[in-house]
Amino acid sequence: MTGRLCDGRVVVITGAGRGLGRAHALAFAAEGARLVVNDLGAGLDGAGTSRGPAADVVAEIRAAGGEAVPHGGDVATSDGASSLVATALETYGRLDALVNNAGFVRDRMLVNLEEDDWDAVVRVHLKGHFLPLKHAAAHWRSEAKAGRPVAARVVNTTSGAGLLGSVGQANYAAAKAGVVALTLVAAAELARYGVQANAVAPAARTRMTEEVFADLTALPEDVSPLVVWLGSESSGGVTGRVFESEAGRLTVMEGWHPGPTSTSSVRRTPSETGEAVRKLLAVSEPPRPVYGAG
């Protein structure tokens, strides 16, 4: 079959053994991409490892006539992230797109959140985005400097929790907010090398969301078309953006931007500052409510 959106492209997806990552892998394969399917095989809370999930997705892709290889490394380590990129290059000779998706949750109210729960969630979501991106970007920079054309794509996975906050998910929300900032920096720094970076905030029923949002019925497969398009050359010119995707709804998110402003030629007292702030808040847009807030 010819004319598919990602024919000939090599795509690496982290956390691709289940849920959203699995759906993305199958969707990319259906559009002709060759895959490196990464998954540590950890439990919902990040405990344990298993090669089964990644191997199962690879088998499913191959059974449908596609090309894929598994990778079981921990992408929140430099060795795991570098071997992920190396696997793509050694297997297929190139790398065209990176989809960062790996993660788990350990939900607690803020006062009950243990330091280990904070560290583990921030590590997998934020460091687990940074390290694969760093190693992939180093490869693309080398390619660009060598005069070889690069049309690379990075799709990072953020969350509504990172955009608005989510009660009981301080660690997860903070990490996902960090993913947005990381995406914006990557888009700015890597554009000169032919790399585009965007983030997607998906809403879909997976094992990670089914207990938090019991009424959520949107499927991971509903999000994948956006991710595939962003990972393809067809998305040329789209970078530094954040999208929400749920079922048939697509939204371009518009983040922090200057609102009402007050200036003074002299230093204000604390009381004068408070009065100025009150006036600004009176004419500003109210913040959207945090997920789960009463």
PDB file of N, CA and C in Angstrom, residues 5-6 9-16 20-21 24-25 28 84 95-102 125 128-130 132-134 136-137 140 151-159 176 179-180 182-184 186-187 190 195-202 223-236 238-245 250:
ATOM      1  N   LEU A   5       0.143   8.094   5.422  1.00  0.00           N
ATOM      2  CA  LEU A   5       0.648   9.338   5.997  1.00  0.00           C
ATOM      3  C   LEU A   5       2.082   9.221   6.500  1.00  0.00           C
ATOM      4  N   CYS A   6       2.471   8.051   6.980  1.00  0.00           N
ATOM      5  CA  CYS A   6       3.794   7.896   7.599  1.00  0.00           C
ATOM      6  C   CYS A   6       4.651   6.838   6.922  1.00  0.00           C
ATOM      7  N   ARG A   9       8.548   6.339   7.631  1.00  0.00           N
ATOM      8  CA  ARG A   9       8.989   7.034   8.829  1.00  0.00           C
ATOM      9  C   ARG A   9       9.199   6.049   9.978  1.00  0.00           C
ATOM     10  N   VAL A  10      10.150   6.372  10.831  1.00  0.00           N
ATOM     11  CA  VAL A  10      10.456   5.555  11.999  1.00  0.00           C
ATOM     12  C   VAL A  10      10.021   6.324  13.242  1.00  0.00           C
ATOM     13  N   VAL A  11       9.199   5.681  14.043  1.00  0.00           N
ATOM     14  CA  VAL A  11       8.579   6.335  15.192  1.00  0.00           C
ATOM     15  C   VAL A  11       8.880   5.548  16.459  1.00  0.00           C
ATOM     16  N   VAL A  12       9.316   6.249  17.480  1.00  0.00           N
ATOM     17  CA  VAL A  12       9.538   5.666  18.799  1.00  0.00           C
ATOM     18  C   VAL A  12       8.423   6.135  19.718  1.00  0.00           C
ATOM     19  N   ILE A  13       7.812   5.210  20.432  1.00  0.00           N
ATOM     20  CA  ILE A  13       6.736   5.565  21.366  1.00  0.00           C
ATOM     21  C   ILE A  13       7.053   4.954  22.718  1.00  0.00           C
ATOM     22  N   THR A  14       7.078   5.789  23.760  1.00  0.00           N
ATOM     23  CA  THR A  14       7.296   5.275  25.111  1.00  0.00           C
ATOM     24  C   THR A  14       5.956   4.956  25.771  1.00  0.00           C
ATOM     25  N   GLY A  15       5.988   3.986  26.662  1.00  0.00           N
ATOM     26  CA  GLY A  15       4.750   3.574  27.319  1.00  0.00           C
ATOM     27  C   GLY A  15       3.731   3.049  26.338  1.00  0.00           C
ATOM     28  N   ALA A  16       4.194   2.298  25.338  1.00  0.00           N
ATOM     29  CA  ALA A  16       3.322   1.893  24.236  1.00  0.00           C
ATOM     30  C   ALA A  16       2.751   0.493  24.389  1.00  0.00           C
ATOM     31  N   LEU A  20      -3.132   4.460  25.840  1.00  0.00           N
ATOM     32  CA  LEU A  20      -2.898   5.438  24.787  1.00  0.00           C
ATOM     33  C   LEU A  20      -1.699   5.065  23.921  1.00  0.00           C
ATOM     34  N   GLY A  21      -0.599   4.658  24.556  1.00  0.00           N
ATOM     35  CA  GLY A  21       0.598   4.331  23.788  1.00  0.00           C
ATOM     36  C   GLY A  21       0.367   3.200  22.815  1.00  0.00           C
ATOM     37  N   HIS A  24      -1.656   4.508  19.937  1.00  0.00           N
ATOM     38  CA  HIS A  24      -0.818   5.311  19.041  1.00  0.00           C
ATOM     39  C   HIS A  24       0.046   4.415  18.156  1.00  0.00           C
ATOM     40  N   ALA A  25       0.640   3.384  18.744  1.00  0.00           N
ATOM     41  CA  ALA A  25       1.512   2.493  17.985  1.00  0.00           C
ATOM     42  C   ALA A  25       0.750   1.819  16.850  1.00  0.00           C
ATOM     43  N   PHE A  28      -0.056   4.461  14.132  1.00  0.00           N
ATOM     44  CA  PHE A  28       1.112   4.790  13.321  1.00  0.00           C
ATOM     45  C   PHE A  28       1.428   3.656  12.344  1.00  0.00           C
ATOM     46  N   LEU A  84      17.045   3.546  23.660  1.00  0.00           N
ATOM     47  CA  LEU A  84      15.802   3.655  22.904  1.00  0.00           C
ATOM     48  C   LEU A  84      16.078   4.260  21.527  1.00  0.00           C
ATOM     49  N   LEU A  95      15.522   7.903  12.532  1.00  0.00           N
ATOM     50  CA  LEU A  95      14.501   8.218  13.530  1.00  0.00           C
ATOM     51  C   LEU A  95      13.792   9.479  13.065  1.00  0.00           C
ATOM     52  N   ASP A  96      12.472   9.422  12.983  1.00  0.00           N
ATOM     53  CA  ASP A  96      11.698  10.552  12.464  1.00  0.00           C
ATOM     54  C   ASP A  96      10.756  11.178  13.485  1.00  0.00           C
ATOM     55  N   ALA A  97      10.304  10.408  14.439  1.00  0.00           N
ATOM     56  CA  ALA A  97       9.353  10.961  15.400  1.00  0.00           C
ATOM     57  C   ALA A  97       9.499  10.262  16.746  1.00  0.00           C
ATOM     58  N   LEU A  98       9.318  11.049  17.793  1.00  0.00           N
ATOM     59  CA  LEU A  98       9.329  10.559  19.166  1.00  0.00           C
ATOM     60  C   LEU A  98       8.015  10.937  19.824  1.00  0.00           C
ATOM     61  N   VAL A  99       7.311   9.951  20.340  1.00  0.00           N
ATOM     62  CA  VAL A  99       6.084  10.184  21.096  1.00  0.00           C
ATOM     63  C   VAL A  99       6.360   9.790  22.544  1.00  0.00           C
ATOM     64  N   ASN A 100       6.405  10.766  23.418  1.00  0.00           N
ATOM     65  CA  ASN A 100       6.618  10.525  24.845  1.00  0.00           C
ATOM     66  C   ASN A 100       5.272  10.319  25.524  1.00  0.00           C
ATOM     67  N   ASN A 101       5.088   9.137  26.084  1.00  0.00           N
ATOM     68  CA  ASN A 101       3.775   8.783  26.628  1.00  0.00           C
ATOM     69  C   ASN A 101       3.851   8.031  27.953  1.00  0.00           C
ATOM     70  N   ALA A 102       5.024   7.533  28.329  1.00  0.00           N
ATOM     71  CA  ALA A 102       5.127   6.675  29.516  1.00  0.00           C
ATOM     72  C   ALA A 102       4.724   7.425  30.790  1.00  0.00           C
ATOM     73  N   HIS A 125       7.132  10.919  34.522  1.00  0.00           N
ATOM     74  CA  HIS A 125       6.451  11.794  33.570  1.00  0.00           C
ATOM     75  C   HIS A 125       7.366  12.888  33.027  1.00  0.00           C
ATOM     76  N   GLY A 128      11.158  11.287  32.313  1.00  0.00           N
ATOM     77  CA  GLY A 128      10.913  10.315  31.258  1.00  0.00           C
ATOM     78  C   GLY A 128      10.531  10.948  29.934  1.00  0.00           C
ATOM     79  N   HIS A 129      10.177  12.227  29.934  1.00  0.00           N
ATOM     80  CA  HIS A 129      10.030  12.989  28.692  1.00  0.00           C
ATOM     81  C   HIS A 129      11.361  13.618  28.291  1.00  0.00           C
ATOM     82  N   PHE A 130      12.043  14.205  29.273  1.00  0.00           N
ATOM     83  CA  PHE A 130      13.279  14.936  28.994  1.00  0.00           C
ATOM     84  C   PHE A 130      14.369  14.065  28.375  1.00  0.00           C
ATOM     85  N   PRO A 132      14.486  10.941  26.736  1.00  0.00           N
ATOM     86  CA  PRO A 132      14.353  10.527  25.331  1.00  0.00           C
ATOM     87  C   PRO A 132      14.436  11.714  24.367  1.00  0.00           C
ATOM     88  N   LEU A 133      13.849  12.845  24.764  1.00  0.00           N
ATOM     89  CA  LEU A 133      13.899  14.034  23.925  1.00  0.00           C
ATOM     90  C   LEU A 133      15.336  14.519  23.748  1.00  0.00           C
ATOM     91  N   LYS A 134      16.087  14.520  24.822  1.00  0.00           N
ATOM     92  CA  LYS A 134      17.490  14.951  24.765  1.00  0.00           C
ATOM     93  C   LYS A 134      18.292  14.092  23.792  1.00  0.00           C
ATOM     94  N   ALA A 136      17.176  12.019  21.395  1.00  0.00           N
ATOM     95  CA  ALA A 136      16.674  12.131  20.020  1.00  0.00           C
ATOM     96  C   ALA A 136      17.114  13.452  19.404  1.00  0.00           C
ATOM     97  N   ALA A 137      17.036  14.531  20.184  1.00  0.00           N
ATOM     98  CA  ALA A 137      17.421  15.849  19.667  1.00  0.00           C
ATOM     99  C   ALA A 137      18.904  15.890  19.305  1.00  0.00           C
ATOM    100  N   TRP A 140      19.205  14.344  15.906  1.00  0.00           N
ATOM    101  CA  TRP A 140      18.698  15.205  14.839  1.00  0.00           C
ATOM    102  C   TRP A 140      19.611  16.410  14.603  1.00  0.00           C
ATOM    103  N   ALA A 151      13.117  16.174   9.114  1.00  0.00           N
ATOM    104  CA  ALA A 151      11.716  16.583   9.295  1.00  0.00           C
ATOM    105  C   ALA A 151      11.185  15.808  10.489  1.00  0.00           C
ATOM    106  N   ALA A 152      11.772  16.108  11.646  1.00  0.00           N
ATOM    107  CA  ALA A 152      11.494  15.333  12.855  1.00  0.00           C
ATOM    108  C   ALA A 152      10.322  15.921  13.627  1.00  0.00           C
ATOM    109  N   ARG A 153       9.674  15.053  14.375  1.00  0.00           N
ATOM    110  CA  ARG A 153       8.510  15.458  15.155  1.00  0.00           C
ATOM    111  C   ARG A 153       8.602  14.887  16.565  1.00  0.00           C
ATOM    112  N   VAL A 154       8.232  15.708  17.537  1.00  0.00           N
ATOM    113  CA  VAL A 154       8.115  15.270  18.928  1.00  0.00           C
ATOM    114  C   VAL A 154       6.688  15.531  19.372  1.00  0.00           C
ATOM    115  N   VAL A 155       6.045  14.521  19.930  1.00  0.00           N
ATOM    116  CA  VAL A 155       4.709  14.679  20.509  1.00  0.00           C
ATOM    117  C   VAL A 155       4.802  14.279  21.973  1.00  0.00           C
ATOM    118  N   ASN A 156       4.648  15.242  22.847  1.00  0.00           N
ATOM    119  CA  ASN A 156       4.684  14.997  24.283  1.00  0.00           C
ATOM    120  C   ASN A 156       3.271  14.860  24.828  1.00  0.00           C
ATOM    121  N   THR A 157       3.139  14.127  25.912  1.00  0.00           N
ATOM    122  CA  THR A 157       1.829  13.885  26.508  1.00  0.00           C
ATOM    123  C   THR A 157       1.695  14.672  27.802  1.00  0.00           C
ATOM    124  N   THR A 158       0.844  15.686  27.768  1.00  0.00           N
ATOM    125  CA  THR A 158       0.517  16.419  28.982  1.00  0.00           C
ATOM    126  C   THR A 158      -0.871  15.975  29.439  1.00  0.00           C
ATOM    127  N   SER A 159      -1.578  16.816  30.163  1.00  0.00           N
ATOM    128  CA  SER A 159      -2.886  16.434  30.717  1.00  0.00           C
ATOM    129  C   SER A 159      -3.643  17.683  31.116  1.00  0.00           C
ATOM    130  N   LYS A 176       2.977  17.206  34.673  1.00  0.00           N
ATOM    131  CA  LYS A 176       2.378  17.454  33.364  1.00  0.00           C
ATOM    132  C   LYS A 176       2.443  18.931  32.989  1.00  0.00           C
ATOM    133  N   VAL A 179       5.797  19.287  31.547  1.00  0.00           N
ATOM    134  CA  VAL A 179       5.873  18.774  30.178  1.00  0.00           C
ATOM    135  C   VAL A 179       5.519  19.869  29.171  1.00  0.00           C
ATOM    136  N   VAL A 180       4.542  20.704  29.510  1.00  0.00           N
ATOM    137  CA  VAL A 180       4.170  21.799  28.610  1.00  0.00           C
ATOM    138  C   VAL A 180       5.339  22.762  28.434  1.00  0.00           C
ATOM    139  N   LEU A 182       8.515  22.181  28.920  1.00  0.00           N
ATOM    140  CA  LEU A 182       9.562  21.473  28.196  1.00  0.00           C
ATOM    141  C   LEU A 182       9.278  21.480  26.694  1.00  0.00           C
ATOM    142  N   THR A 183       8.032  21.293  26.326  1.00  0.00           N
ATOM    143  CA  THR A 183       7.636  21.286  24.919  1.00  0.00           C
ATOM    144  C   THR A 183       7.885  22.638  24.268  1.00  0.00           C
ATOM    145  N   LEU A 184       7.526  23.703  24.957  1.00  0.00           N
ATOM    146  CA  LEU A 184       7.715  25.043  24.401  1.00  0.00           C
ATOM    147  C   LEU A 184       9.200  25.349  24.190  1.00  0.00           C
ATOM    148  N   ALA A 186      11.606  23.086  23.787  1.00  0.00           N
ATOM    149  CA  ALA A 186      12.092  22.224  22.706  1.00  0.00           C
ATOM    150  C   ALA A 186      11.715  22.789  21.343  1.00  0.00           C
ATOM    151  N   ALA A 187      10.486  23.275  21.212  1.00  0.00           N
ATOM    152  CA  ALA A 187      10.048  23.836  19.934  1.00  0.00           C
ATOM    153  C   ALA A 187      10.915  25.025  19.540  1.00  0.00           C
ATOM    154  N   LEU A 190      14.893  23.700  18.986  1.00  0.00           N
ATOM    155  CA  LEU A 190      15.194  22.668  17.987  1.00  0.00           C
ATOM    156  C   LEU A 190      14.706  23.000  16.581  1.00  0.00           C
ATOM    157  N   VAL A 195      13.235  20.231  13.660  1.00  0.00           N
ATOM    158  CA  VAL A 195      12.437  19.478  14.632  1.00  0.00           C
ATOM    159  C   VAL A 195      11.244  20.314  15.078  1.00  0.00           C
ATOM    160  N   GLN A 196      10.084  19.720  15.073  1.00  0.00           N
ATOM    161  CA  GLN A 196       8.873  20.336  15.626  1.00  0.00           C
ATOM    162  C   GLN A 196       8.475  19.596  16.897  1.00  0.00           C
ATOM    163  N   ALA A 197       7.985  20.343  17.886  1.00  0.00           N
ATOM    164  CA  ALA A 197       7.561  19.742  19.147  1.00  0.00           C
ATOM    165  C   ALA A 197       6.199  20.297  19.554  1.00  0.00           C
ATOM    166  N   ASN A 198       5.293  19.404  19.861  1.00  0.00           N
ATOM    167  CA  ASN A 198       3.954  19.775  20.321  1.00  0.00           C
ATOM    168  C   ASN A 198       3.551  18.869  21.477  1.00  0.00           C
ATOM    169  N   ALA A 199       2.513  19.257  22.181  1.00  0.00           N
ATOM    170  CA  ALA A 199       2.009  18.452  23.296  1.00  0.00           C
ATOM    171  C   ALA A 199       0.520  18.205  23.115  1.00  0.00           C
ATOM    172  N   VAL A 200       0.092  17.054  23.583  1.00  0.00           N
ATOM    173  CA  VAL A 200      -1.319  16.671  23.518  1.00  0.00           C
ATOM    174  C   VAL A 200      -1.799  16.344  24.929  1.00  0.00           C
ATOM    175  N   ALA A 201      -2.929  16.917  25.287  1.00  0.00           N
ATOM    176  CA  ALA A 201      -3.592  16.593  26.550  1.00  0.00           C
ATOM    177  C   ALA A 201      -4.788  15.708  26.222  1.00  0.00           C
ATOM    178  N   PRO A 202      -4.628  14.389  26.355  1.00  0.00           N
ATOM    179  CA  PRO A 202      -5.703  13.479  25.952  1.00  0.00           C
ATOM    180  C   PRO A 202      -6.713  13.252  27.079  1.00  0.00           C
ATOM    181  N   VAL A 223      -7.840   9.538  20.306  1.00  0.00           N
ATOM    182  CA  VAL A 223      -6.762  10.525  20.419  1.00  0.00           C
ATOM    183  C   VAL A 223      -5.676  10.297  19.370  1.00  0.00           C
ATOM    184  N   SER A 224      -5.483   9.052  18.995  1.00  0.00           N
ATOM    185  CA  SER A 224      -4.346   8.679  18.145  1.00  0.00           C
ATOM    186  C   SER A 224      -4.284   9.385  16.791  1.00  0.00           C
ATOM    187  N   PRO A 225      -5.407   9.662  16.109  1.00  0.00           N
ATOM    188  CA  PRO A 225      -5.288  10.351  14.822  1.00  0.00           C
ATOM    189  C   PRO A 225      -4.552  11.687  14.920  1.00  0.00           C
ATOM    190  N   LEU A 226      -4.784  12.440  15.979  1.00  0.00           N
ATOM    191  CA  LEU A 226      -4.074  13.704  16.174  1.00  0.00           C
ATOM    192  C   LEU A 226      -2.585  13.459  16.379  1.00  0.00           C
ATOM    193  N   VAL A 227      -2.250  12.467  17.190  1.00  0.00           N
ATOM    194  CA  VAL A 227      -0.850  12.165  17.468  1.00  0.00           C
ATOM    195  C   VAL A 227      -0.132  11.717  16.197  1.00  0.00           C
ATOM    196  N   VAL A 228      -0.789  10.885  15.403  1.00  0.00           N
ATOM    197  CA  VAL A 228      -0.192  10.414  14.150  1.00  0.00           C
ATOM    198  C   VAL A 228       0.037  11.588  13.201  1.00  0.00           C
ATOM    199  N   TRP A 229      -0.939  12.459  13.076  1.00  0.00           N
ATOM    200  CA  TRP A 229      -0.782  13.606  12.183  1.00  0.00           C
ATOM    201  C   TRP A 229       0.357  14.513  12.642  1.00  0.00           C
ATOM    202  N   LEU A 230       0.432  14.768  13.940  1.00  0.00           N
ATOM    203  CA  LEU A 230       1.511  15.601  14.463  1.00  0.00           C
ATOM    204  C   LEU A 230       2.873  14.938  14.251  1.00  0.00           C
ATOM    205  N   GLY A 231       2.905  13.609  14.214  1.00  0.00           N
ATOM    206  CA  GLY A 231       4.154  12.885  14.002  1.00  0.00           C
ATOM    207  C   GLY A 231       4.538  12.731  12.544  1.00  0.00           C
ATOM    208  N   SER A 232       3.692  13.179  11.657  1.00  0.00           N
ATOM    209  CA  SER A 232       3.939  13.019  10.228  1.00  0.00           C
ATOM    210  C   SER A 232       4.502  14.304   9.622  1.00  0.00           C
ATOM    211  N   GLU A 233       5.010  14.199   8.410  1.00  0.00           N
ATOM    212  CA  GLU A 233       5.495  15.393   7.709  1.00  0.00           C
ATOM    213  C   GLU A 233       4.350  16.320   7.330  1.00  0.00           C
ATOM    214  N   SER A 234       3.131  15.810   7.304  1.00  0.00           N
ATOM    215  CA  SER A 234       1.978  16.638   6.945  1.00  0.00           C
ATOM    216  C   SER A 234       1.731  17.773   7.932  1.00  0.00           C
ATOM    217  N   SER A 235       2.287  17.668   9.135  1.00  0.00           N
ATOM    218  CA  SER A 235       2.071  18.697  10.163  1.00  0.00           C
ATOM    219  C   SER A 235       3.092  19.828  10.062  1.00  0.00           C
ATOM    220  N   GLY A 236       3.785  19.943   8.939  1.00  0.00           N
ATOM    221  CA  GLY A 236       4.802  20.973   8.779  1.00  0.00           C
ATOM    222  C   GLY A 236       4.304  22.355   9.171  1.00  0.00           C
ATOM    223  N   VAL A 238       3.617  23.342  12.241  1.00  0.00           N
ATOM    224  CA  VAL A 238       2.880  23.317  13.506  1.00  0.00           C
ATOM    225  C   VAL A 238       3.850  22.929  14.617  1.00  0.00           C
ATOM    226  N   THR A 239       4.171  23.848  15.478  1.00  0.00           N
ATOM    227  CA  THR A 239       5.120  23.560  16.558  1.00  0.00           C
ATOM    228  C   THR A 239       4.880  24.501  17.733  1.00  0.00           C
ATOM    229  N   GLY A 240       5.261  24.033  18.919  1.00  0.00           N
ATOM    230  CA  GLY A 240       5.076  24.826  20.119  1.00  0.00           C
ATOM    231  C   GLY A 240       3.624  24.979  20.532  1.00  0.00           C
ATOM    232  N   ARG A 241       2.796  24.016  20.165  1.00  0.00           N
ATOM    233  CA  ARG A 241       1.362  24.085  20.448  1.00  0.00           C
ATOM    234  C   ARG A 241       0.951  22.990  21.435  1.00  0.00           C
ATOM    235  N   VAL A 242      -0.157  23.257  22.121  1.00  0.00           N
ATOM    236  CA  VAL A 242      -0.746  22.287  23.035  1.00  0.00           C
ATOM    237  C   VAL A 242      -2.186  22.051  22.595  1.00  0.00           C
ATOM    238  N   PHE A 243      -2.538  20.785  22.446  1.00  0.00           N
ATOM    239  CA  PHE A 243      -3.875  20.414  21.992  1.00  0.00           C
ATOM    240  C   PHE A 243      -4.572  19.556  23.038  1.00  0.00           C
ATOM    241  N   GLU A 244      -5.868  19.745  23.180  1.00  0.00           N
ATOM    242  CA  GLU A 244      -6.702  18.790  23.921  1.00  0.00           C
ATOM    243  C   GLU A 244      -7.441  17.926  22.914  1.00  0.00           C
ATOM    244  N   SER A 245      -7.576  16.649  23.249  1.00  0.00           N
ATOM    245  CA  SER A 245      -8.293  15.734  22.371  1.00  0.00           C
ATOM    246  C   SER A 245      -9.135  14.790  23.204  1.00  0.00           C
ATOM    247  N   LEU A 250     -11.472  18.457  19.296  1.00  0.00           N
ATOM    248  CA  LEU A 250     -10.100  18.934  19.244  1.00  0.00           C
ATOM    249  C   LEU A 250     -10.084  20.396  19.680  1.00  0.00           C
TER     250      LEU A 250
END
